PDB file of C-alpha atoms and ligand atoms in Angstrom:
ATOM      1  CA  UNK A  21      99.791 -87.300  85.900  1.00  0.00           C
ATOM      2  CA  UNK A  22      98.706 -84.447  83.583  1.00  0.00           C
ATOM      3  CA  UNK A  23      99.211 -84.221  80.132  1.00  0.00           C
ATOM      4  CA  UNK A  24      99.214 -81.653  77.004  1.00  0.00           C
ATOM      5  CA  UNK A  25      97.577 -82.535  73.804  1.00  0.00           C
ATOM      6  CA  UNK A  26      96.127 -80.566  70.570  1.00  0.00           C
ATOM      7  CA  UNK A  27      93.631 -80.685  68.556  1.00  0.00           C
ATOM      8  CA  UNK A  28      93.826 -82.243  64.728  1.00  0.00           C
ATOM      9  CA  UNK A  29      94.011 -79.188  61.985  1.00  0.00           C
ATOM     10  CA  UNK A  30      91.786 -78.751  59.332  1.00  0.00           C
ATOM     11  CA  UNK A  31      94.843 -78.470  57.028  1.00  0.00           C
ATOM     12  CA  UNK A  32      96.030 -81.637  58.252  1.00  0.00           C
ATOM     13  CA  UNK A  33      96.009 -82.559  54.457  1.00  0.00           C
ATOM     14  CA  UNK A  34      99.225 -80.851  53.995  1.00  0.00           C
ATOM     15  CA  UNK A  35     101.275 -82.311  56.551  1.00  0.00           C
ATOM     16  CA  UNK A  36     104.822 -83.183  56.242  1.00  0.00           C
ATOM     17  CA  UNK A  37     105.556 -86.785  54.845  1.00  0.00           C
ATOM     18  CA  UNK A  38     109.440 -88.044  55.026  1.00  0.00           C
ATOM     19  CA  UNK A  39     108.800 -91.941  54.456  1.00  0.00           C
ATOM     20  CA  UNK A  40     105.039 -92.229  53.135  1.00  0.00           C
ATOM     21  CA  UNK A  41     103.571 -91.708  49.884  1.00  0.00           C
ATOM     22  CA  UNK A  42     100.572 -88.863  50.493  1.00  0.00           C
ATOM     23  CA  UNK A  43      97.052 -90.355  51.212  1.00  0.00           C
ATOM     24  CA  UNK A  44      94.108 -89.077  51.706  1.00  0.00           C
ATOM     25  CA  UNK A  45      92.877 -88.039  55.870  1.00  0.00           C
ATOM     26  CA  UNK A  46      89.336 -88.548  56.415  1.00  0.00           C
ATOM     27  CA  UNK A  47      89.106 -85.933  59.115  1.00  0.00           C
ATOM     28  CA  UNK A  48      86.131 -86.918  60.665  1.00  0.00           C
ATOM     29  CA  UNK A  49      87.512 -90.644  61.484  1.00  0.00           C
ATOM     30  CA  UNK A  50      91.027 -88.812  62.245  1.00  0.00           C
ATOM     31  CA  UNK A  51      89.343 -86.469  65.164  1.00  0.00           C
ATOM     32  CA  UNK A  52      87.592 -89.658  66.357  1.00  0.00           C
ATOM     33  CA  UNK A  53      90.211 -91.637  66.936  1.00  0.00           C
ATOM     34  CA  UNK A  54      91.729 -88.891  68.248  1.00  0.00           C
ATOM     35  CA  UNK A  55      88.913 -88.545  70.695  1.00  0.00           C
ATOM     36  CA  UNK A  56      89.437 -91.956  71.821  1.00  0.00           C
ATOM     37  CA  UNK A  57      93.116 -91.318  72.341  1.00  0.00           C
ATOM     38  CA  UNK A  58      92.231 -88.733  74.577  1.00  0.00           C
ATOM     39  CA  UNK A  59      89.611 -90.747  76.863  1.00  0.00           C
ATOM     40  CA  UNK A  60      91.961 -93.401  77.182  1.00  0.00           C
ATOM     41  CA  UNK A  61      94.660 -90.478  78.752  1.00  0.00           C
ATOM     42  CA  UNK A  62      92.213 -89.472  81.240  1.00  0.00           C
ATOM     43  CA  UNK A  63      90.736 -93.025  81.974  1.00  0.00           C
ATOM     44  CA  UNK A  64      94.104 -93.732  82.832  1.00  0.00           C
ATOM     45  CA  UNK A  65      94.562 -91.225  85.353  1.00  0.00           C
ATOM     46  CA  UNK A  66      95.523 -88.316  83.112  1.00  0.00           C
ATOM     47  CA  UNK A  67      94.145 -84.319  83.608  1.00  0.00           C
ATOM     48  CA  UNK A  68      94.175 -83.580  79.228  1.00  0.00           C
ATOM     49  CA  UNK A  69      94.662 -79.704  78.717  1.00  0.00           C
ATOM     50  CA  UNK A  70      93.656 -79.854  74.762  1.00  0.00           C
ATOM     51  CA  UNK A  71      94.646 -77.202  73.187  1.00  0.00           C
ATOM     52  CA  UNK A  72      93.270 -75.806  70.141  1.00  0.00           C
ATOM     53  CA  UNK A  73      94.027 -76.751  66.300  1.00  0.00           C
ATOM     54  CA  UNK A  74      95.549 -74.159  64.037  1.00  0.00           C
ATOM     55  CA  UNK A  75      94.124 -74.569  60.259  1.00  0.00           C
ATOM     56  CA  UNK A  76      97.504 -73.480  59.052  1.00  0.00           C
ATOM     57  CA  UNK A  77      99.608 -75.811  60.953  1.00  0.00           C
ATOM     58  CA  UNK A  78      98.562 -79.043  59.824  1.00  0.00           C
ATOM     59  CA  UNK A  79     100.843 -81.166  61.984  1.00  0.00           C
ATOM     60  CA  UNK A  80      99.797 -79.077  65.138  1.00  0.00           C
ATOM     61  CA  UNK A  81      98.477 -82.788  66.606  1.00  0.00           C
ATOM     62  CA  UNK A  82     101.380 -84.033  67.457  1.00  0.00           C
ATOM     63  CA  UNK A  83     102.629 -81.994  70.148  1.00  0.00           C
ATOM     64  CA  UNK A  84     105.469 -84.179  71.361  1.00  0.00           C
ATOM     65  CA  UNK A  85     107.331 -83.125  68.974  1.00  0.00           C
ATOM     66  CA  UNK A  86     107.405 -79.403  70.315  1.00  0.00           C
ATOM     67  CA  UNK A  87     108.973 -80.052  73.481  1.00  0.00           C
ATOM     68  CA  UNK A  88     110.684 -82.035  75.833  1.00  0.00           C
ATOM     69  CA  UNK A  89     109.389 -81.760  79.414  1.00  0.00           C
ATOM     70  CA  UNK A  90     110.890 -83.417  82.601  1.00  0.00           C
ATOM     71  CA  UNK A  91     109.750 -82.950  86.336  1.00  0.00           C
ATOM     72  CA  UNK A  92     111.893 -79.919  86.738  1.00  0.00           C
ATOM     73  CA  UNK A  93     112.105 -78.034  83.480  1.00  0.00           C
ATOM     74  CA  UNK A  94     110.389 -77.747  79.978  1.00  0.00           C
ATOM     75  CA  UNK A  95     112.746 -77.214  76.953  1.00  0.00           C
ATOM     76  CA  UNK A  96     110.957 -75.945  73.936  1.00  0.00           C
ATOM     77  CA  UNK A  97     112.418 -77.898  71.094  1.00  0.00           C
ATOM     78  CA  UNK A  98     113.018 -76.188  67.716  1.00  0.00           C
ATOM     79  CA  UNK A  99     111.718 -78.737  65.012  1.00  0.00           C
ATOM     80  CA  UNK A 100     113.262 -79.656  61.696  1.00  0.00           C
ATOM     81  CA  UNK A 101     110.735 -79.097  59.714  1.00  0.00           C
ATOM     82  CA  UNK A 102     110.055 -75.047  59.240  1.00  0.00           C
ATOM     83  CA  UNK A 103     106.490 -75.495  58.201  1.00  0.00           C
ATOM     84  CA  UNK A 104     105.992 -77.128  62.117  1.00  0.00           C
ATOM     85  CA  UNK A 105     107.644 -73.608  64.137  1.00  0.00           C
ATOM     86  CA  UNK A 106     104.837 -72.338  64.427  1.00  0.00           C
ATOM     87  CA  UNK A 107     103.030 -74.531  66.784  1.00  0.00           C
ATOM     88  CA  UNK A 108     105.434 -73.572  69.274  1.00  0.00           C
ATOM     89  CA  UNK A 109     103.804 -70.130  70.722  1.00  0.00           C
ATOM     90  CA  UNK A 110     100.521 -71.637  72.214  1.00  0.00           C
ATOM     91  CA  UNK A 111     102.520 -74.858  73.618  1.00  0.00           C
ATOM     92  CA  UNK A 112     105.230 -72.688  75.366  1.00  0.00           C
ATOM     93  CA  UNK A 113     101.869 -70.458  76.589  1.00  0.00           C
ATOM     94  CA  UNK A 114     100.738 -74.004  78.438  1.00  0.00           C
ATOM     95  CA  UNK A 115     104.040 -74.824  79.462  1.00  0.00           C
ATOM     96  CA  UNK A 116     104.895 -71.521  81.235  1.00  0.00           C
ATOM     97  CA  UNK A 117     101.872 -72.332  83.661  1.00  0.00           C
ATOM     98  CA  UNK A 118     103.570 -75.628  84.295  1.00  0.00           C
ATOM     99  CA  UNK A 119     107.478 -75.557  84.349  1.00  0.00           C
ATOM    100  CA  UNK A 120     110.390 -73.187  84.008  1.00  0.00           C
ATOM    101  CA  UNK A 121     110.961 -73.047  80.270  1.00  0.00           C
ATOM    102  CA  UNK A 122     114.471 -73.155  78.075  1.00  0.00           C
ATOM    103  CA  UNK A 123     114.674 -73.264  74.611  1.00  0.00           C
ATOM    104  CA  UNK A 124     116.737 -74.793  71.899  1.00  0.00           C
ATOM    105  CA  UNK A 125     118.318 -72.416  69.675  1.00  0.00           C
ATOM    106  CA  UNK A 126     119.227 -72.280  65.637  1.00  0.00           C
ATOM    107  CA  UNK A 127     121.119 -73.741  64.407  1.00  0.00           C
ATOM    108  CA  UNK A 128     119.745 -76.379  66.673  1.00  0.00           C
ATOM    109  CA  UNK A 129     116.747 -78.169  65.670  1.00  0.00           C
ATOM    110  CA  UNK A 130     115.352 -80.806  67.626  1.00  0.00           C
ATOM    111  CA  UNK A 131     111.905 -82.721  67.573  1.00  0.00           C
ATOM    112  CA  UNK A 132     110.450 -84.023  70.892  1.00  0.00           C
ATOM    113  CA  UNK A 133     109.998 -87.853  68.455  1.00  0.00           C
ATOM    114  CA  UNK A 134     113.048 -87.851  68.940  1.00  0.00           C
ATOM    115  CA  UNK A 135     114.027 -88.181  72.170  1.00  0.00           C
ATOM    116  CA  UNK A 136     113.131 -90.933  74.415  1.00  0.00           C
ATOM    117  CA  UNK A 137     113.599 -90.523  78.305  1.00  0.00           C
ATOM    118  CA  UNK A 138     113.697 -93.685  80.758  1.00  0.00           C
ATOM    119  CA  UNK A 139     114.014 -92.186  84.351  1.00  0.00           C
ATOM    120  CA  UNK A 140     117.123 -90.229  84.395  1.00  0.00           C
ATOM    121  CA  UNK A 141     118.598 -91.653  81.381  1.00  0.00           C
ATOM    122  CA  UNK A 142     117.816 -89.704  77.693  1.00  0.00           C
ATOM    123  CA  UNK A 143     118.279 -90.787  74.064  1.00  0.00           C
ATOM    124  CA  UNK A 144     118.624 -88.436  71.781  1.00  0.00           C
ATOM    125  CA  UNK A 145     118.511 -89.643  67.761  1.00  0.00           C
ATOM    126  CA  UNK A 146     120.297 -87.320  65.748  1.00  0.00           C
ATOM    127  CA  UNK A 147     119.880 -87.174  61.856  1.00  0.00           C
ATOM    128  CA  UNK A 148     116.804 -86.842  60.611  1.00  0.00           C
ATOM    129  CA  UNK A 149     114.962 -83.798  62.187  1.00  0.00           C
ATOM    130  CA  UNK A 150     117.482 -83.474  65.122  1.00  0.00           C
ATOM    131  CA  UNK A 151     120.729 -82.388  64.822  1.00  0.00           C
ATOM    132  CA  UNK A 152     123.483 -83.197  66.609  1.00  0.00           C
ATOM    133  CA  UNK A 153     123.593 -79.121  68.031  1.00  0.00           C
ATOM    134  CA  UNK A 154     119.960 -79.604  68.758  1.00  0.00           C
ATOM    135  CA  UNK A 155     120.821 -82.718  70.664  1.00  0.00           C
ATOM    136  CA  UNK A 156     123.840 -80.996  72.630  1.00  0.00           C
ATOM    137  CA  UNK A 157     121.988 -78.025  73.753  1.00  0.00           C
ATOM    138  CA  UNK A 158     119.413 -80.485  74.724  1.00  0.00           C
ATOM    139  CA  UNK A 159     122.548 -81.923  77.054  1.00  0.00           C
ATOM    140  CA  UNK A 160     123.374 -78.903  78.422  1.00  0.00           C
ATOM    141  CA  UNK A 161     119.759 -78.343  79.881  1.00  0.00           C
ATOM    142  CA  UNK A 162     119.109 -81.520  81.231  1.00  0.00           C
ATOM    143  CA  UNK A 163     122.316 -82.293  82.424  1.00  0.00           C
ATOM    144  CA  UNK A 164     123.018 -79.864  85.363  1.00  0.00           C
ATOM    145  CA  UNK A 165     119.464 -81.829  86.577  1.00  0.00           C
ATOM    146  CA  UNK A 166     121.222 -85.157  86.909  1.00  0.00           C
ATOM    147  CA  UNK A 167     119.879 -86.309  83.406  1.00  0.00           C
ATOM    148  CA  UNK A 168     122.558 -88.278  81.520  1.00  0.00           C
ATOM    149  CA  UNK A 169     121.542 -87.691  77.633  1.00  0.00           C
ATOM    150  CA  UNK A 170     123.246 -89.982  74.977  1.00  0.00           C
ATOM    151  CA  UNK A 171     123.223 -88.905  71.767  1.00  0.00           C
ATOM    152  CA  UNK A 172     122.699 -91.675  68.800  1.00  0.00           C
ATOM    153  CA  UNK A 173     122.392 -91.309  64.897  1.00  0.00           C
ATOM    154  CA  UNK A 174     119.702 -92.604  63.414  1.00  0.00           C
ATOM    155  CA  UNK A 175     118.157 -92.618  60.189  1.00  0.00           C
ATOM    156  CA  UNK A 176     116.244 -95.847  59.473  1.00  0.00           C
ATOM    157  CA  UNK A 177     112.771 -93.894  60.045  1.00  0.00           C
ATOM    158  CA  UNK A 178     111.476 -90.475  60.790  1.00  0.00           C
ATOM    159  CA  UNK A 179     111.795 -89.959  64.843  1.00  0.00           C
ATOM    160  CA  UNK A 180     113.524 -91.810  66.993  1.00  0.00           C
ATOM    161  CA  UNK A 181     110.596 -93.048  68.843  1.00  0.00           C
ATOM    162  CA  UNK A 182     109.359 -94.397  65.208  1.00  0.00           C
ATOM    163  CA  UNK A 183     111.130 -96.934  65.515  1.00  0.00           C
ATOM    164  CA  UNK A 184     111.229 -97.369  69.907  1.00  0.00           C
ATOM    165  CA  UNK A 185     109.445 -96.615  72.760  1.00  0.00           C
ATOM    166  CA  UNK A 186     109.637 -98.015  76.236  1.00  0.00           C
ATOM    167  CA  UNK A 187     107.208-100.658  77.435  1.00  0.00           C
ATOM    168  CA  UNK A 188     107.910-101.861  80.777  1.00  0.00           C
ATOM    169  CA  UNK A 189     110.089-100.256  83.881  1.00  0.00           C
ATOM    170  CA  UNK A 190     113.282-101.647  82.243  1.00  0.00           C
ATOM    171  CA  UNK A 191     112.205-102.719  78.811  1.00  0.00           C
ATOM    172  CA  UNK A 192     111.990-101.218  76.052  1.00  0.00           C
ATOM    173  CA  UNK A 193     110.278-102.057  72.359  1.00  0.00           C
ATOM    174  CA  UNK A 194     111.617-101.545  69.350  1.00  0.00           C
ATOM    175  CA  UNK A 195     112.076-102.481  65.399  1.00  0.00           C
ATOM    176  CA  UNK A 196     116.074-103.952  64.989  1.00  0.00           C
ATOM    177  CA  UNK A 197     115.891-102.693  61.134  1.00  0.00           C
ATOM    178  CA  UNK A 198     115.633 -99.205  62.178  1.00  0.00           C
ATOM    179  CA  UNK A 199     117.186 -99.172  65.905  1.00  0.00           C
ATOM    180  CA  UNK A 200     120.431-100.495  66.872  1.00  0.00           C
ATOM    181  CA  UNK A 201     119.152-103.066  69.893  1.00  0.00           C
ATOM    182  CA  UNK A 202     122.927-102.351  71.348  1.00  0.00           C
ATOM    183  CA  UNK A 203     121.622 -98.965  72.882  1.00  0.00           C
ATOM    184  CA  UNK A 204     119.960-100.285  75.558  1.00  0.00           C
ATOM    185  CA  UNK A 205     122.475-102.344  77.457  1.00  0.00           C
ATOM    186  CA  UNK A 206     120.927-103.217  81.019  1.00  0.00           C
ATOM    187  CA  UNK A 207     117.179-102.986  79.388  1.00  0.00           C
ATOM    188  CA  UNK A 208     115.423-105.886  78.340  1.00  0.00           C
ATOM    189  CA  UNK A 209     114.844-105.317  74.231  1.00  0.00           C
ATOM    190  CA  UNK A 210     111.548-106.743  73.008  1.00  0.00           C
ATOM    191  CA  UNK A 211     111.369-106.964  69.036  1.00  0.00           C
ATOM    192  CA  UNK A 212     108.503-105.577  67.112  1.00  0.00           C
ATOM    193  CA  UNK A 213     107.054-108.628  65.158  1.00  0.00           C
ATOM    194  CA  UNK A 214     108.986-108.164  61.430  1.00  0.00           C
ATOM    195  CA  UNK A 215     105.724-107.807  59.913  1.00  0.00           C
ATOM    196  CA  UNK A 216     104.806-104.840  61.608  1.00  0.00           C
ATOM    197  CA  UNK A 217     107.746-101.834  61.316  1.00  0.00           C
ATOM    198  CA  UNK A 218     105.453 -99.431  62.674  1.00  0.00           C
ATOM    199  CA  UNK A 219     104.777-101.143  66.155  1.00  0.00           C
ATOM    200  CA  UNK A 220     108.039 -99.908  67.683  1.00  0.00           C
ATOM    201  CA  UNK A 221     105.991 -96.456  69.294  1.00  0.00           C
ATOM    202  CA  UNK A 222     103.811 -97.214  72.026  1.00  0.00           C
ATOM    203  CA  UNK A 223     102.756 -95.188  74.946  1.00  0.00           C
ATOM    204  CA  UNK A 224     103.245 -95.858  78.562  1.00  0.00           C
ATOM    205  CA  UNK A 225     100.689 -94.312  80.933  1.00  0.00           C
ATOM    206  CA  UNK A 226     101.712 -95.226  84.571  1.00  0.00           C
ATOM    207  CA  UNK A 227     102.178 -99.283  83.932  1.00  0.00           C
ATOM    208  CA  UNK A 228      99.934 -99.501  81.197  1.00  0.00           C
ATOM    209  CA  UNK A 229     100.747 -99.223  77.629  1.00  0.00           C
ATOM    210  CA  UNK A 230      98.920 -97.839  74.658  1.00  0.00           C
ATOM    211  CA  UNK A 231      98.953 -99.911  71.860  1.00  0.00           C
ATOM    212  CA  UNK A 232      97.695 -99.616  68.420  1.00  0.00           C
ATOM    213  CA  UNK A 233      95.746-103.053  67.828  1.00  0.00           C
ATOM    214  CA  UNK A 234      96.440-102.805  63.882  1.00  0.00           C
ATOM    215  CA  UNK A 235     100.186-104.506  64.845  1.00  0.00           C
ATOM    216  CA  UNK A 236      98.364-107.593  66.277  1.00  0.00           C
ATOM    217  CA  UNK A 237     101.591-109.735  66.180  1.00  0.00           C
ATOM    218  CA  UNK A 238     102.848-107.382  68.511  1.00  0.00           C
ATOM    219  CA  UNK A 239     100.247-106.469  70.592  1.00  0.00           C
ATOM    220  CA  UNK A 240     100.425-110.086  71.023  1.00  0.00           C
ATOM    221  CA  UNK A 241     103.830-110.511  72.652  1.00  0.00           C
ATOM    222  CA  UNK A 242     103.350-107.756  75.001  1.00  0.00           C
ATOM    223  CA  UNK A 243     100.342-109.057  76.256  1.00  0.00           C
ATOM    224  CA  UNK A 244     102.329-112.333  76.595  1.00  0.00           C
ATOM    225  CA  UNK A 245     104.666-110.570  78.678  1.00  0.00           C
ATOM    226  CA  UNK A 246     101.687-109.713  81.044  1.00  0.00           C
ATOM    227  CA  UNK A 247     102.319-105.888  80.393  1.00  0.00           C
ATOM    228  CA  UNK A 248      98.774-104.077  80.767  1.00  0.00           C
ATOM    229  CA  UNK A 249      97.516-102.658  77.418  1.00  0.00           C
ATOM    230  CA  UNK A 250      94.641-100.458  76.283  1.00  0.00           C
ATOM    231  CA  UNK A 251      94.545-101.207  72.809  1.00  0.00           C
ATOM    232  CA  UNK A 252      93.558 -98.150  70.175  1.00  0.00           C
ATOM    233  CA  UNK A 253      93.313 -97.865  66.530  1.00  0.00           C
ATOM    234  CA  UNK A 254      94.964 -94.944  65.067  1.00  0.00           C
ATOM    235  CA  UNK A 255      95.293 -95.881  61.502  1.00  0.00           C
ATOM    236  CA  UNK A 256      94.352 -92.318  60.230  1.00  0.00           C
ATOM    237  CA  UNK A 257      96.890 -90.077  61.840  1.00  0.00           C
ATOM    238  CA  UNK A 258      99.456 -92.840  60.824  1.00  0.00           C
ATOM    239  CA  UNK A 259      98.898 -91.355  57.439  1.00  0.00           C
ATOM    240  CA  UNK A 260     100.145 -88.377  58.704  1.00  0.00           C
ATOM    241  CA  UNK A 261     103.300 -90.515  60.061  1.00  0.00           C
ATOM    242  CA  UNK A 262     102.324 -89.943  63.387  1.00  0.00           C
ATOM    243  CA  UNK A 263     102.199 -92.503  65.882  1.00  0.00           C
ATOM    244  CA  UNK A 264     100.935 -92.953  69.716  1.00  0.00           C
ATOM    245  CA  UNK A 265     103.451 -91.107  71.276  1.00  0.00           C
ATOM    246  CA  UNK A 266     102.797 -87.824  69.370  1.00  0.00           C
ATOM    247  CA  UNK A 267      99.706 -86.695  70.533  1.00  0.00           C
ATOM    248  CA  UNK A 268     100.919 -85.931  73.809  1.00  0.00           C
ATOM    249  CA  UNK A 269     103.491 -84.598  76.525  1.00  0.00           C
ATOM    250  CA  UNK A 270     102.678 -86.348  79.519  1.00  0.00           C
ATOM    251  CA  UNK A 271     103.821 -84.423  82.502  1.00  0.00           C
ATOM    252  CA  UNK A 272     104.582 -86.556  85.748  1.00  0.00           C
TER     253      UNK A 272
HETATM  254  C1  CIR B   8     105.829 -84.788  60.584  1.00  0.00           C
HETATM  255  O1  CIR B   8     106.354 -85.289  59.593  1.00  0.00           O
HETATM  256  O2  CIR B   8     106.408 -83.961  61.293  1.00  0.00           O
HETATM  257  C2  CIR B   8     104.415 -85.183  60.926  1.00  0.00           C
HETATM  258  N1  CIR B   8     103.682 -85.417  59.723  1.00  0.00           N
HETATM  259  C3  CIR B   8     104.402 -86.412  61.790  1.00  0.00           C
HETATM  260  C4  CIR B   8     105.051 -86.194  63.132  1.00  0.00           C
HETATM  261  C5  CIR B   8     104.948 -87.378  63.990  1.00  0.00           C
HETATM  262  N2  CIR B   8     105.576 -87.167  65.244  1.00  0.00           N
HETATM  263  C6  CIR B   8     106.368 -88.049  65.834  1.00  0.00           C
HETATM  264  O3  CIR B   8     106.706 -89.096  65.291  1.00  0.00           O
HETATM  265  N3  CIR B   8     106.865 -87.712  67.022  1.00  0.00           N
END
């Protein structure tokens, strides 16, 4: 498994914020956490490509939202936010070594947060970021593969993947106040601990999953479920609204 990541802007100050009140980024704690992040990719079996930070784009970290990348094809996504286009030249760059590359097209917009593959089956949550063209031209690539892409409203938080992420082969995690459990019939649903909203995005390497040990309730229950964990703090890009799943495309 290889995987894509960037490195945390300068500016990161001024990054977007939909559902947080703006606090301050120590930088130097962000870009170590960040470093951690990044060991734990290739202690897990990952080949990291970092690319490098842009001091104008200060949401350049999280990457995922830039594309969406399958074994046969890359699809450069056009995000919702204008201020975040421009992180899209140096990640197609990487992908064109990679994959064949498509594109989503205005008036499509489309953030890689929010779309969550399991095997040949795709989410797509449309509302926030995403829009429902976004999301169908996202169809139309994927589906001549043998993808089958399901498009969903959503609005409770800022991606899709805010609010779930999958955690096992057939199970997937998620907060209930944000994400309608009823998606995923024929998955096993495990609930974020109600005390913890933000636990719902957690990162699956292989079998293991990357956890952020702030949500300890819920670190708890997947560890009760015998799912293997690496467990990471990344309390200061959560400032930013970002969560595990942002800081990298991981290309299997
Ligand atoms: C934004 O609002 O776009 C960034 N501050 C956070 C993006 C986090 N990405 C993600 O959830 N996939």
């Amino acid at each position: 498994m290889n995987a894509l990541a960037r490195e945390i802007s300068s500016g990161i100050a001024d990054c977007e914020l939909t559902h947080l009140d703006r606090a301050p980024i120590d930088l130097d704690r962000a870009r170590r956490q960040h470093a951690v992040y990044i060991e734990c990719l290739e202690r897990l079996g990952c080949g990291v490509r970092l690319l490098p930070a842009d001091s104008t784009l200060p949401d350049c970290v999280f990457i995922e939202d830039t594309a969406v990348v399958v074994p046969e094809l890359a699809v450069l996504s056009r995000p919702g936010a204008e201020s975040r286009r421009g992180e899209l030249p140096v990640v197609e760059a990487a992908l064109q070594a990679v994959r064949p590359v498509q594109r989503i097209e205005a008036p499509g917009t489309l953030d890689g947060g929010d779309v969550l593959r399991i095997d040949r089956l795709i989410w797509v949550g449309c509302g926030n970021r995403t829009n429902a063209e976004g999301g169908r031209q996202l169809a139309d690539h994927l589906t001549p593969m043998g993808y089958e892409v399901r498009l969903v409203s959503q609005h409770g938080c800022l991606h899709f993947k805010s609010g779930c992420s999958q955690a096992g082969a057939e199970q997937v995690l998620l907060n209930p106040e944000w994400i309608d459990p009823g998606l995923f019939p024929g998955l096993e649903v495990i609930e974020v601990d109600p005390t913890e909203p933000f636990a719902g995005n957690v990162l699956k390497v292989g079998d293991t999953l990357v956890v952020d040990g702030r949500f300890e309730r819920t670190v708890e229950r997947l560890d009760t479920l015998g799912l293997p964990l690496e467990v990471l703090d990344n309390a200061e890009l959560a400032r930013a609204e970002g969560g595990l799943t942002c800081g990298s495309i991981l290309l299997d």
